[in-house]
PDB file of C-alpha atoms in Angstrom:
ATOM      1  CA  MET A 390      -4.843  54.194  37.090  1.00  0.00           C
ATOM      2  CA  ARG A 391      -6.889  51.435  35.498  1.00  0.00           C
ATOM      3  CA  SER A 392      -3.837  50.245  33.524  1.00  0.00           C
ATOM      4  CA  LEU A 393      -1.673  49.658  36.614  1.00  0.00           C
ATOM      5  CA  PRO A 394      -3.059  46.146  37.448  1.00  0.00           C
ATOM      6  CA  ALA A 395      -2.658  45.153  33.807  1.00  0.00           C
ATOM      7  CA  ARG A 396       0.971  46.263  33.813  1.00  0.00           C
ATOM      8  CA  ARG A 397       1.602  44.315  36.992  1.00  0.00           C
ATOM      9  CA  THR A 398       0.035  41.209  35.439  1.00  0.00           C
ATOM     10  CA  ALA A 399       2.261  41.521  32.375  1.00  0.00           C
ATOM     11  CA  ALA A 400       5.350  42.023  34.532  1.00  0.00           C
ATOM     12  CA  VAL A 401       4.569  38.906  36.593  1.00  0.00           C
ATOM     13  CA  ALA A 402       3.986  36.851  33.430  1.00  0.00           C
ATOM     14  CA  LEU A 403       7.255  37.956  31.857  1.00  0.00           C
ATOM     15  CA  ALA A 404       9.161  37.277  35.099  1.00  0.00           C
ATOM     16  CA  ALA A 405       7.669  33.786  35.234  1.00  0.00           C
ATOM     17  CA  ALA A 406       8.689  33.139  31.629  1.00  0.00           C
ATOM     18  CA  ALA A 407      12.230  34.307  32.323  1.00  0.00           C
ATOM     19  CA  SER A 408      12.418  32.025  35.357  1.00  0.00           C
ATOM     20  CA  VAL A 409      11.334  29.016  33.291  1.00  0.00           C
ATOM     21  CA  VAL A 410      14.046  29.685  30.707  1.00  0.00           C
ATOM     22  CA  ALA A 411      16.726  30.272  33.361  1.00  0.00           C
ATOM     23  CA  LEU A 412      15.910  27.028  35.143  1.00  0.00           C
ATOM     24  CA  ALA A 413      15.615  24.962  31.979  1.00  0.00           C
ATOM     25  CA  GLY A 414      18.820  26.117  30.278  1.00  0.00           C
ATOM     26  CA  PRO A 415      21.487  24.522  32.517  1.00  0.00           C
ATOM     27  CA  ALA A 416      19.672  21.157  32.459  1.00  0.00           C
ATOM     28  CA  PHE A 417      21.314  20.198  29.164  1.00  0.00           C
ATOM     29  CA  ALA A 418      24.388  22.431  29.071  1.00  0.00           C
ATOM     30  CA  HIS A 419      26.891  20.188  30.842  1.00  0.00           C
ATOM     31  CA  VAL A 420      30.067  18.655  29.424  1.00  0.00           C
ATOM     32  CA  THR A 421      29.053  15.044  28.754  1.00  0.00           C
ATOM     33  CA  VAL A 422      30.269  11.711  27.362  1.00  0.00           C
ATOM     34  CA  ASN A 423      28.320  10.430  24.343  1.00  0.00           C
ATOM     35  CA  PRO A 424      27.190   7.720  24.134  1.00  0.00           C
ATOM     36  CA  GLY A 425      26.838   7.516  27.897  1.00  0.00           C
ATOM     37  CA  SER A 426      27.459   3.777  28.254  1.00  0.00           C
ATOM     38  CA  ALA A 427      29.723   0.999  26.972  1.00  0.00           C
ATOM     39  CA  GLU A 428      30.408  -2.658  27.690  1.00  0.00           C
ATOM     40  CA  GLN A 429      32.918  -3.742  30.306  1.00  0.00           C
ATOM     41  CA  GLY A 430      36.106  -5.269  28.936  1.00  0.00           C
ATOM     42  CA  GLY A 431      35.636  -3.871  25.446  1.00  0.00           C
ATOM     43  CA  TYR A 432      36.858  -1.027  23.288  1.00  0.00           C
ATOM     44  CA  THR A 433      34.731   1.971  22.436  1.00  0.00           C
ATOM     45  CA  ALA A 434      34.823   5.459  20.978  1.00  0.00           C
ATOM     46  CA  VAL A 435      33.162   8.369  22.746  1.00  0.00           C
ATOM     47  CA  ASP A 436      32.628  12.073  22.164  1.00  0.00           C
ATOM     48  CA  PHE A 437      33.237  14.614  24.894  1.00  0.00           C
ATOM     49  CA  ARG A 438      30.499  17.104  24.054  1.00  0.00           C
ATOM     50  CA  VAL A 439      31.332  20.640  25.168  1.00  0.00           C
ATOM     51  CA  PRO A 440      28.671  23.375  24.993  1.00  0.00           C
ATOM     52  CA  ASN A 441      29.668  27.042  25.229  1.00  0.00           C
ATOM     53  CA  GLU A 442      27.802  28.550  28.193  1.00  0.00           C
ATOM     54  CA  ASN A 443      29.424  31.986  28.161  1.00  0.00           C
ATOM     55  CA  ASP A 444      27.573  34.641  26.155  1.00  0.00           C
ATOM     56  CA  ALA A 445      30.631  36.892  25.966  1.00  0.00           C
ATOM     57  CA  ALA A 446      33.533  34.449  25.423  1.00  0.00           C
ATOM     58  CA  GLY A 447      34.528  31.390  23.405  1.00  0.00           C
ATOM     59  CA  THR A 448      35.891  28.017  24.511  1.00  0.00           C
ATOM     60  CA  VAL A 449      39.533  27.587  23.461  1.00  0.00           C
ATOM     61  CA  LYS A 450      40.744  24.628  25.533  1.00  0.00           C
ATOM     62  CA  LEU A 451      39.432  21.377  26.982  1.00  0.00           C
ATOM     63  CA  GLU A 452      41.321  19.210  29.461  1.00  0.00           C
ATOM     64  CA  VAL A 453      40.017  15.727  30.248  1.00  0.00           C
ATOM     65  CA  ASN A 454      41.539  13.702  33.083  1.00  0.00           C
ATOM     66  CA  LEU A 455      41.367   9.927  32.733  1.00  0.00           C
ATOM     67  CA  PRO A 456      40.965   7.751  35.840  1.00  0.00           C
ATOM     68  CA  LEU A 457      44.149   6.004  36.932  1.00  0.00           C
ATOM     69  CA  ASP A 458      42.372   3.798  39.463  1.00  0.00           C
ATOM     70  CA  HIS A 459      41.029   1.989  36.382  1.00  0.00           C
ATOM     71  CA  PRO A 460      43.726   2.761  33.774  1.00  0.00           C
ATOM     72  CA  LEU A 461      43.069   2.505  30.048  1.00  0.00           C
ATOM     73  CA  ALA A 462      45.943   1.033  28.047  1.00  0.00           C
ATOM     74  CA  SER A 463      44.773   2.227  24.627  1.00  0.00           C
ATOM     75  CA  VAL A 464      43.708   5.852  24.195  1.00  0.00           C
ATOM     76  CA  ARG A 465      43.652   7.592  20.811  1.00  0.00           C
ATOM     77  CA  THR A 466      42.288  10.967  19.784  1.00  0.00           C
ATOM     78  CA  GLN A 467      40.602  11.621  16.466  1.00  0.00           C
ATOM     79  CA  PRO A 468      41.996  14.600  14.526  1.00  0.00           C
ATOM     80  CA  LEU A 469      39.783  17.684  14.779  1.00  0.00           C
ATOM     81  CA  PRO A 470      40.406  20.545  12.325  1.00  0.00           C
ATOM     82  CA  GLY A 471      41.438  23.728  14.120  1.00  0.00           C
ATOM     83  CA  TRP A 472      42.406  21.934  17.341  1.00  0.00           C
ATOM     84  CA  THR A 473      45.651  20.373  18.594  1.00  0.00           C
ATOM     85  CA  SER A 474      45.486  17.450  21.005  1.00  0.00           C
ATOM     86  CA  THR A 475      48.227  16.402  23.431  1.00  0.00           C
ATOM     87  CA  VAL A 476      48.283  13.244  25.510  1.00  0.00           C
ATOM     88  CA  GLU A 477      49.997  12.891  28.883  1.00  0.00           C
ATOM     89  CA  LYS A 478      50.908   9.541  30.417  1.00  0.00           C
ATOM     90  CA  ALA A 479      51.584   8.478  33.982  1.00  0.00           C
ATOM     91  CA  LYS A 480      53.501   5.519  35.369  1.00  0.00           C
ATOM     92  CA  LEU A 481      51.261   2.999  37.097  1.00  0.00           C
ATOM     93  CA  ASP A 482      51.931   1.884  40.652  1.00  0.00           C
ATOM     94  CA  LYS A 483      50.942  -1.613  39.598  1.00  0.00           C
ATOM     95  CA  PRO A 484      51.217  -2.891  36.001  1.00  0.00           C
ATOM     96  CA  ILE A 485      48.044  -4.106  34.301  1.00  0.00           C
ATOM     97  CA  LYS A 486      47.699  -7.076  31.980  1.00  0.00           C
ATOM     98  CA  VAL A 487      46.454  -6.371  28.469  1.00  0.00           C
ATOM     99  CA  HIS A 488      46.270  -9.333  26.071  1.00  0.00           C
ATOM    100  CA  GLY A 489      48.882 -11.123  28.147  1.00  0.00           C
ATOM    101  CA  ASN A 490      51.346  -8.224  28.237  1.00  0.00           C
ATOM    102  CA  ASP A 491      52.316  -5.999  31.158  1.00  0.00           C
ATOM    103  CA  VAL A 492      51.419  -2.329  30.728  1.00  0.00           C
ATOM    104  CA  ASN A 493      53.323  -0.003  33.057  1.00  0.00           C
ATOM    105  CA  GLU A 494      51.864   3.354  32.056  1.00  0.00           C
ATOM    106  CA  ALA A 495      48.547   4.772  30.937  1.00  0.00           C
ATOM    107  CA  VAL A 496      47.136   8.019  29.595  1.00  0.00           C
ATOM    108  CA  SER A 497      46.264  10.333  32.462  1.00  0.00           C
ATOM    109  CA  LYS A 498      45.166  13.455  30.595  1.00  0.00           C
ATOM    110  CA  ILE A 499      44.141  14.702  27.162  1.00  0.00           C
ATOM    111  CA  THR A 500      44.254  18.400  26.283  1.00  0.00           C
ATOM    112  CA  TRP A 501      42.688  19.975  23.203  1.00  0.00           C
ATOM    113  CA  THR A 502      43.859  23.511  22.389  1.00  0.00           C
ATOM    114  CA  ALA A 503      42.260  25.679  19.717  1.00  0.00           C
ATOM    115  CA  ASP A 504      44.435  27.060  16.952  1.00  0.00           C
ATOM    116  CA  ALA A 505      44.685  30.822  16.499  1.00  0.00           C
ATOM    117  CA  GLY A 506      41.330  32.273  15.506  1.00  0.00           C
ATOM    118  CA  VAL A 507      39.433  29.082  16.390  1.00  0.00           C
ATOM    119  CA  LYS A 508      36.978  28.733  19.281  1.00  0.00           C
ATOM    120  CA  VAL A 509      33.624  27.313  20.293  1.00  0.00           C
ATOM    121  CA  ALA A 510      31.548  30.469  20.048  1.00  0.00           C
ATOM    122  CA  PRO A 511      28.539  31.415  22.213  1.00  0.00           C
ATOM    123  CA  GLY A 512      25.519  29.347  21.296  1.00  0.00           C
ATOM    124  CA  GLN A 513      27.670  26.554  19.804  1.00  0.00           C
ATOM    125  CA  PHE A 514      29.133  23.224  20.959  1.00  0.00           C
ATOM    126  CA  GLN A 515      32.008  20.983  19.898  1.00  0.00           C
ATOM    127  CA  GLU A 516      32.642  17.247  20.162  1.00  0.00           C
ATOM    128  CA  PHE A 517      36.071  15.791  20.888  1.00  0.00           C
ATOM    129  CA  ARG A 518      36.311  12.116  19.900  1.00  0.00           C
ATOM    130  CA  VAL A 519      38.442   9.499  21.651  1.00  0.00           C
ATOM    131  CA  SER A 520      38.935   5.755  21.270  1.00  0.00           C
ATOM    132  CA  LEU A 521      39.270   3.956  24.620  1.00  0.00           C
ATOM    133  CA  GLY A 522      40.012   0.462  25.878  1.00  0.00           C
ATOM    134  CA  PRO A 523      40.063  -2.075  27.129  1.00  0.00           C
ATOM    135  CA  LEU A 524      37.409  -0.886  29.576  1.00  0.00           C
ATOM    136  CA  PRO A 525      37.629  -2.296  33.117  1.00  0.00           C
ATOM    137  CA  THR A 526      35.557  -5.304  34.124  1.00  0.00           C
ATOM    138  CA  ASP A 527      35.505  -4.442  37.828  1.00  0.00           C
ATOM    139  CA  ALA A 528      33.793  -1.038  37.652  1.00  0.00           C
ATOM    140  CA  ASP A 529      30.304   0.143  36.751  1.00  0.00           C
ATOM    141  CA  SER A 530      31.377   3.626  35.624  1.00  0.00           C
ATOM    142  CA  LEU A 531      34.345   5.809  34.702  1.00  0.00           C
ATOM    143  CA  VAL A 532      34.539   9.462  35.758  1.00  0.00           C
ATOM    144  CA  PHE A 533      36.368  11.912  33.488  1.00  0.00           C
ATOM    145  CA  LYS A 534      36.996  15.193  35.280  1.00  0.00           C
ATOM    146  CA  ALA A 535      37.194  18.038  32.765  1.00  0.00           C
ATOM    147  CA  LEU A 536      38.287  21.686  32.657  1.00  0.00           C
ATOM    148  CA  GLN A 537      36.850  24.091  30.087  1.00  0.00           C
ATOM    149  CA  THR A 538      38.827  27.278  29.387  1.00  0.00           C
ATOM    150  CA  TYR A 539      37.413  30.405  27.728  1.00  0.00           C
ATOM    151  CA  ASP A 540      39.314  33.032  25.779  1.00  0.00           C
ATOM    152  CA  ASN A 541      38.652  35.600  28.541  1.00  0.00           C
ATOM    153  CA  GLY A 542      40.570  33.461  31.040  1.00  0.00           C
ATOM    154  CA  ASP A 543      37.563  31.885  32.786  1.00  0.00           C
ATOM    155  CA  VAL A 544      37.932  28.201  33.662  1.00  0.00           C
ATOM    156  CA  VAL A 545      34.918  25.985  34.396  1.00  0.00           C
ATOM    157  CA  ARG A 546      35.784  22.876  36.420  1.00  0.00           C
ATOM    158  CA  TRP A 547      33.509  19.967  35.548  1.00  0.00           C
ATOM    159  CA  ILE A 548      34.802  17.779  38.363  1.00  0.00           C
ATOM    160  CA  ASP A 549      31.971  17.178  40.834  1.00  0.00           C
ATOM    161  CA  GLU A 550      30.855  13.575  41.254  1.00  0.00           C
ATOM    162  CA  ALA A 551      27.179  12.787  41.732  1.00  0.00           C
ATOM    163  CA  LYS A 552      26.190  11.021  44.956  1.00  0.00           C
ATOM    164  CA  ASP A 553      23.364   8.513  45.283  1.00  0.00           C
ATOM    165  CA  GLY A 554      20.236  10.071  46.695  1.00  0.00           C
ATOM    166  CA  GLN A 555      21.513  13.622  46.257  1.00  0.00           C
ATOM    167  CA  PRO A 556      20.703  16.275  43.639  1.00  0.00           C
ATOM    168  CA  GLU A 557      23.001  16.535  40.641  1.00  0.00           C
ATOM    169  CA  PRO A 558      25.935  18.842  41.396  1.00  0.00           C
ATOM    170  CA  ALA A 559      26.192  22.200  39.654  1.00  0.00           C
ATOM    171  CA  LYS A 560      29.306  21.198  37.686  1.00  0.00           C
ATOM    172  CA  PRO A 561      29.114  17.409  37.254  1.00  0.00           C
ATOM    173  CA  ALA A 562      32.029  15.494  35.800  1.00  0.00           C
ATOM    174  CA  PRO A 563      31.351  13.517  32.607  1.00  0.00           C
ATOM    175  CA  VAL A 564      30.565   9.873  33.416  1.00  0.00           C
ATOM    176  CA  LEU A 565      30.690   6.782  31.211  1.00  0.00           C
ATOM    177  CA  LYS A 566      28.457   3.989  32.522  1.00  0.00           C
ATOM    178  CA  LEU A 567      29.786   0.453  32.106  1.00  0.00           C
ATOM    179  CA  THR A 568      27.465  -2.478  31.465  1.00  0.00           C
ATOM    180  CA  LYS A 569      28.022  -6.227  31.499  1.00  0.00           C
ATOM    181  CA  ALA A 570      29.567  -7.580  28.305  1.00  0.00           C
ATOM    182  CA  THR A 571      27.186  -9.402  25.969  1.00  0.00           C
ATOM    183  CA  SER A 572      29.544 -10.216  23.072  1.00  0.00           C
ATOM    184  CA  ALA A 573      29.887 -13.925  22.413  1.00  0.00           C
ATOM    185  CA  ASP A 574      33.565 -13.644  21.455  1.00  0.00           C
ATOM    186  CA  GLY A 575      34.484 -12.282  24.881  1.00  0.00           C
ATOM    187  CA  HIS A 576      36.022  -9.071  23.560  1.00  0.00           C
ATOM    188  CA  GLY A 577      33.081  -6.958  24.639  1.00  0.00           C
ATOM    189  CA  VAL A 578      33.494  -4.633  21.663  1.00  0.00           C
ATOM    190  CA  THR A 579      30.916  -1.876  21.882  1.00  0.00           C
ATOM    191  CA  ALA A 580      28.798  -0.463  19.092  1.00  0.00           C
ATOM    192  CA  SER A 581      30.745   2.784  18.919  1.00  0.00           C
ATOM    193  CA  ALA A 582      34.117   1.266  18.023  1.00  0.00           C
ATOM    194  CA  THR A 583      35.824   3.408  15.379  1.00  0.00           C
ATOM    195  CA  PRO A 584      38.063   2.463  12.438  1.00  0.00           C
ATOM    196  CA  SER A 585      41.070   3.301  14.639  1.00  0.00           C
ATOM    197  CA  ALA A 586      39.901   0.754  17.162  1.00  0.00           C
ATOM    198  CA  ALA A 587      39.245  -1.740  14.383  1.00  0.00           C
ATOM    199  CA  ALA A 588      42.856  -1.364  13.313  1.00  0.00           C
ATOM    200  CA  ASP A 589      43.827  -2.916  16.624  1.00  0.00           C
ATOM    201  CA  GLY A 590      41.626  -5.892  15.871  1.00  0.00           C
ATOM    202  CA  HIS A 591      38.970  -4.849  18.366  1.00  0.00           C
ATOM    203  CA  GLY A 592      36.491  -3.022  16.145  1.00  0.00           C
ATOM    204  CA  THR A 593      33.456  -4.697  14.620  1.00  0.00           C
ATOM    205  CA  GLY A 594      33.234  -2.815  11.310  1.00  0.00           C
ATOM    206  CA  HIS A 595      29.620  -3.985  10.946  1.00  0.00           C
ATOM    207  CA  GLY A 596      26.252  -2.288  11.439  1.00  0.00           C
ATOM    208  CA  ASP A 597      26.884  -1.677  15.143  1.00  0.00           C
ATOM    209  CA  ALA A 598      28.030   1.875  14.420  1.00  0.00           C
ATOM    210  CA  ALA A 599      24.516   2.659  13.204  1.00  0.00           C
ATOM    211  CA  LYS A 600      23.200   1.719  16.643  1.00  0.00           C
ATOM    212  CA  SER A 601      25.551   4.243  18.217  1.00  0.00           C
ATOM    213  CA  ASP A 602      24.412   6.928  15.759  1.00  0.00           C
ATOM    214  CA  ALA A 603      20.796   6.104  16.532  1.00  0.00           C
ATOM    215  CA  ALA A 604      21.485   6.448  20.260  1.00  0.00           C
ATOM    216  CA  SER A 605      23.104   9.817  19.687  1.00  0.00           C
ATOM    217  CA  ASP A 606      20.122  10.877  17.569  1.00  0.00           C
ATOM    218  CA  ASP A 607      17.792   9.830  20.389  1.00  0.00           C
ATOM    219  CA  LYS A 608      19.738  11.982  22.830  1.00  0.00           C
ATOM    220  CA  ALA A 609      19.642  14.929  20.439  1.00  0.00           C
ATOM    221  CA  SER A 610      15.895  14.448  19.917  1.00  0.00           C
ATOM    222  CA  ASP A 611      15.374  14.354  23.678  1.00  0.00           C
ATOM    223  CA  SER A 612      17.247  17.627  24.126  1.00  0.00           C
ATOM    224  CA  THR A 613      15.295  19.183  21.255  1.00  0.00           C
ATOM    225  CA  ALA A 614      12.005  18.051  22.790  1.00  0.00           C
ATOM    226  CA  ARG A 615      12.948  19.624  26.105  1.00  0.00           C
ATOM    227  CA  VAL A 616      13.852  22.885  24.403  1.00  0.00           C
ATOM    228  CA  LEU A 617      10.563  22.919  22.504  1.00  0.00           C
ATOM    229  CA  GLY A 618       8.700  22.145  25.712  1.00  0.00           C
ATOM    230  CA  VAL A 619      10.310  25.097  27.450  1.00  0.00           C
ATOM    231  CA  VAL A 620       9.501  27.363  24.515  1.00  0.00           C
ATOM    232  CA  GLY A 621       5.892  26.188  24.609  1.00  0.00           C
ATOM    233  CA  ILE A 622       5.603  27.025  28.294  1.00  0.00           C
ATOM    234  CA  VAL A 623       7.070  30.481  27.751  1.00  0.00           C
ATOM    235  CA  VAL A 624       4.753  31.170  24.818  1.00  0.00           C
ATOM    236  CA  GLY A 625       1.785  30.006  26.871  1.00  0.00           C
ATOM    237  CA  VAL A 626       2.657  32.289  29.769  1.00  0.00           C
ATOM    238  CA  ILE A 627       3.111  35.286  27.492  1.00  0.00           C
ATOM    239  CA  GLY A 628      -0.103  34.478  25.642  1.00  0.00           C
ATOM    240  CA  THR A 629      -2.006  34.379  28.921  1.00  0.00           C
ATOM    241  CA  ALA A 630      -0.578  37.743  29.882  1.00  0.00           C
ATOM    242  CA  VAL A 631      -1.573  39.257  26.541  1.00  0.00           C
ATOM    243  CA  GLY A 632      -5.084  37.870  26.904  1.00  0.00           C
ATOM    244  CA  VAL A 633      -5.446  39.313  30.391  1.00  0.00           C
ATOM    245  CA  LEU A 634      -4.238  42.692  29.149  1.00  0.00           C
ATOM    246  CA  GLY A 635      -6.779  42.665  26.312  1.00  0.00           C
ATOM    247  CA  LEU A 636      -9.623  41.683  28.627  1.00  0.00           C
ATOM    248  CA  ARG A 637      -8.769  44.431  31.114  1.00  0.00           C
ATOM    249  CA  ARG A 638      -8.584  46.991  28.346  1.00  0.00           C
ATOM    250  CA  ARG A 639     -12.028  45.972  27.030  1.00  0.00           C
ATOM    251  CA  ASN A 640     -13.461  46.084  30.503  1.00  0.00           C
ATOM    252  CA  GLY A 641     -11.861  49.474  31.047  1.00  0.00           C
ATOM    253  CA  GLY A 642     -13.340  50.769  27.794  1.00  0.00           C
ATOM    254  CA  SER A 643     -16.802  49.505  28.675  1.00  0.00           C
ATOM    255  CA  ALA A 644     -16.660  51.138  32.120  1.00  0.00           C
ATOM    256  CA  SER A 645     -15.859  54.535  30.620  1.00  0.00           C
TER     257      SER A 645
END
């Protein structure tokens, strides 16, 4: 009978640890755009980072919808071994001017499909790289609604838009923040421009790419720190439970 309180203490500690892990996990498991910001009016390259959240299935398709209220005239995908990308275009209600020329259509959707035997397995993630531009000058963000398909048929819809003053939605859409251009030449070329963008005459080809890599490293370090913090909390809770168990056992032995 003396061991019953100790067992209850251990059960409560383990339940608390499990709750911490369950709450912390989804905080950094969304489909996101990396880097998360770029300059208005410029060209950039971003990665759509897709984590696999299903412990029993693999990700085999990603669909990303591009906003047509702020159309992007130049959209290019970077080849990814094991995946096939397709690009869909839509006719614009009103043509846009790009470098003095009228553009009547824009990319509306990109779909990546895994080749046979290829998938993003449980516990893994994949990045899908795209060159975009020119970015609008009359918007402070671009929302890319995405659909993630698993090999068991499940589809996760990352399409919810965050509202000011409200908690983050359960399945937020990837968002690219747009900042005021600072480039002196007026092109607003961002640090993450790729060689494909440079081929159009809009890439920098200088040390700016290192800044983008550093930003990505900072994001990765932040995620790692959060994971380690969660692990530390769990270990602390379990350690407390073990200590309580040992103390009760010593007290029990002394009493007998």
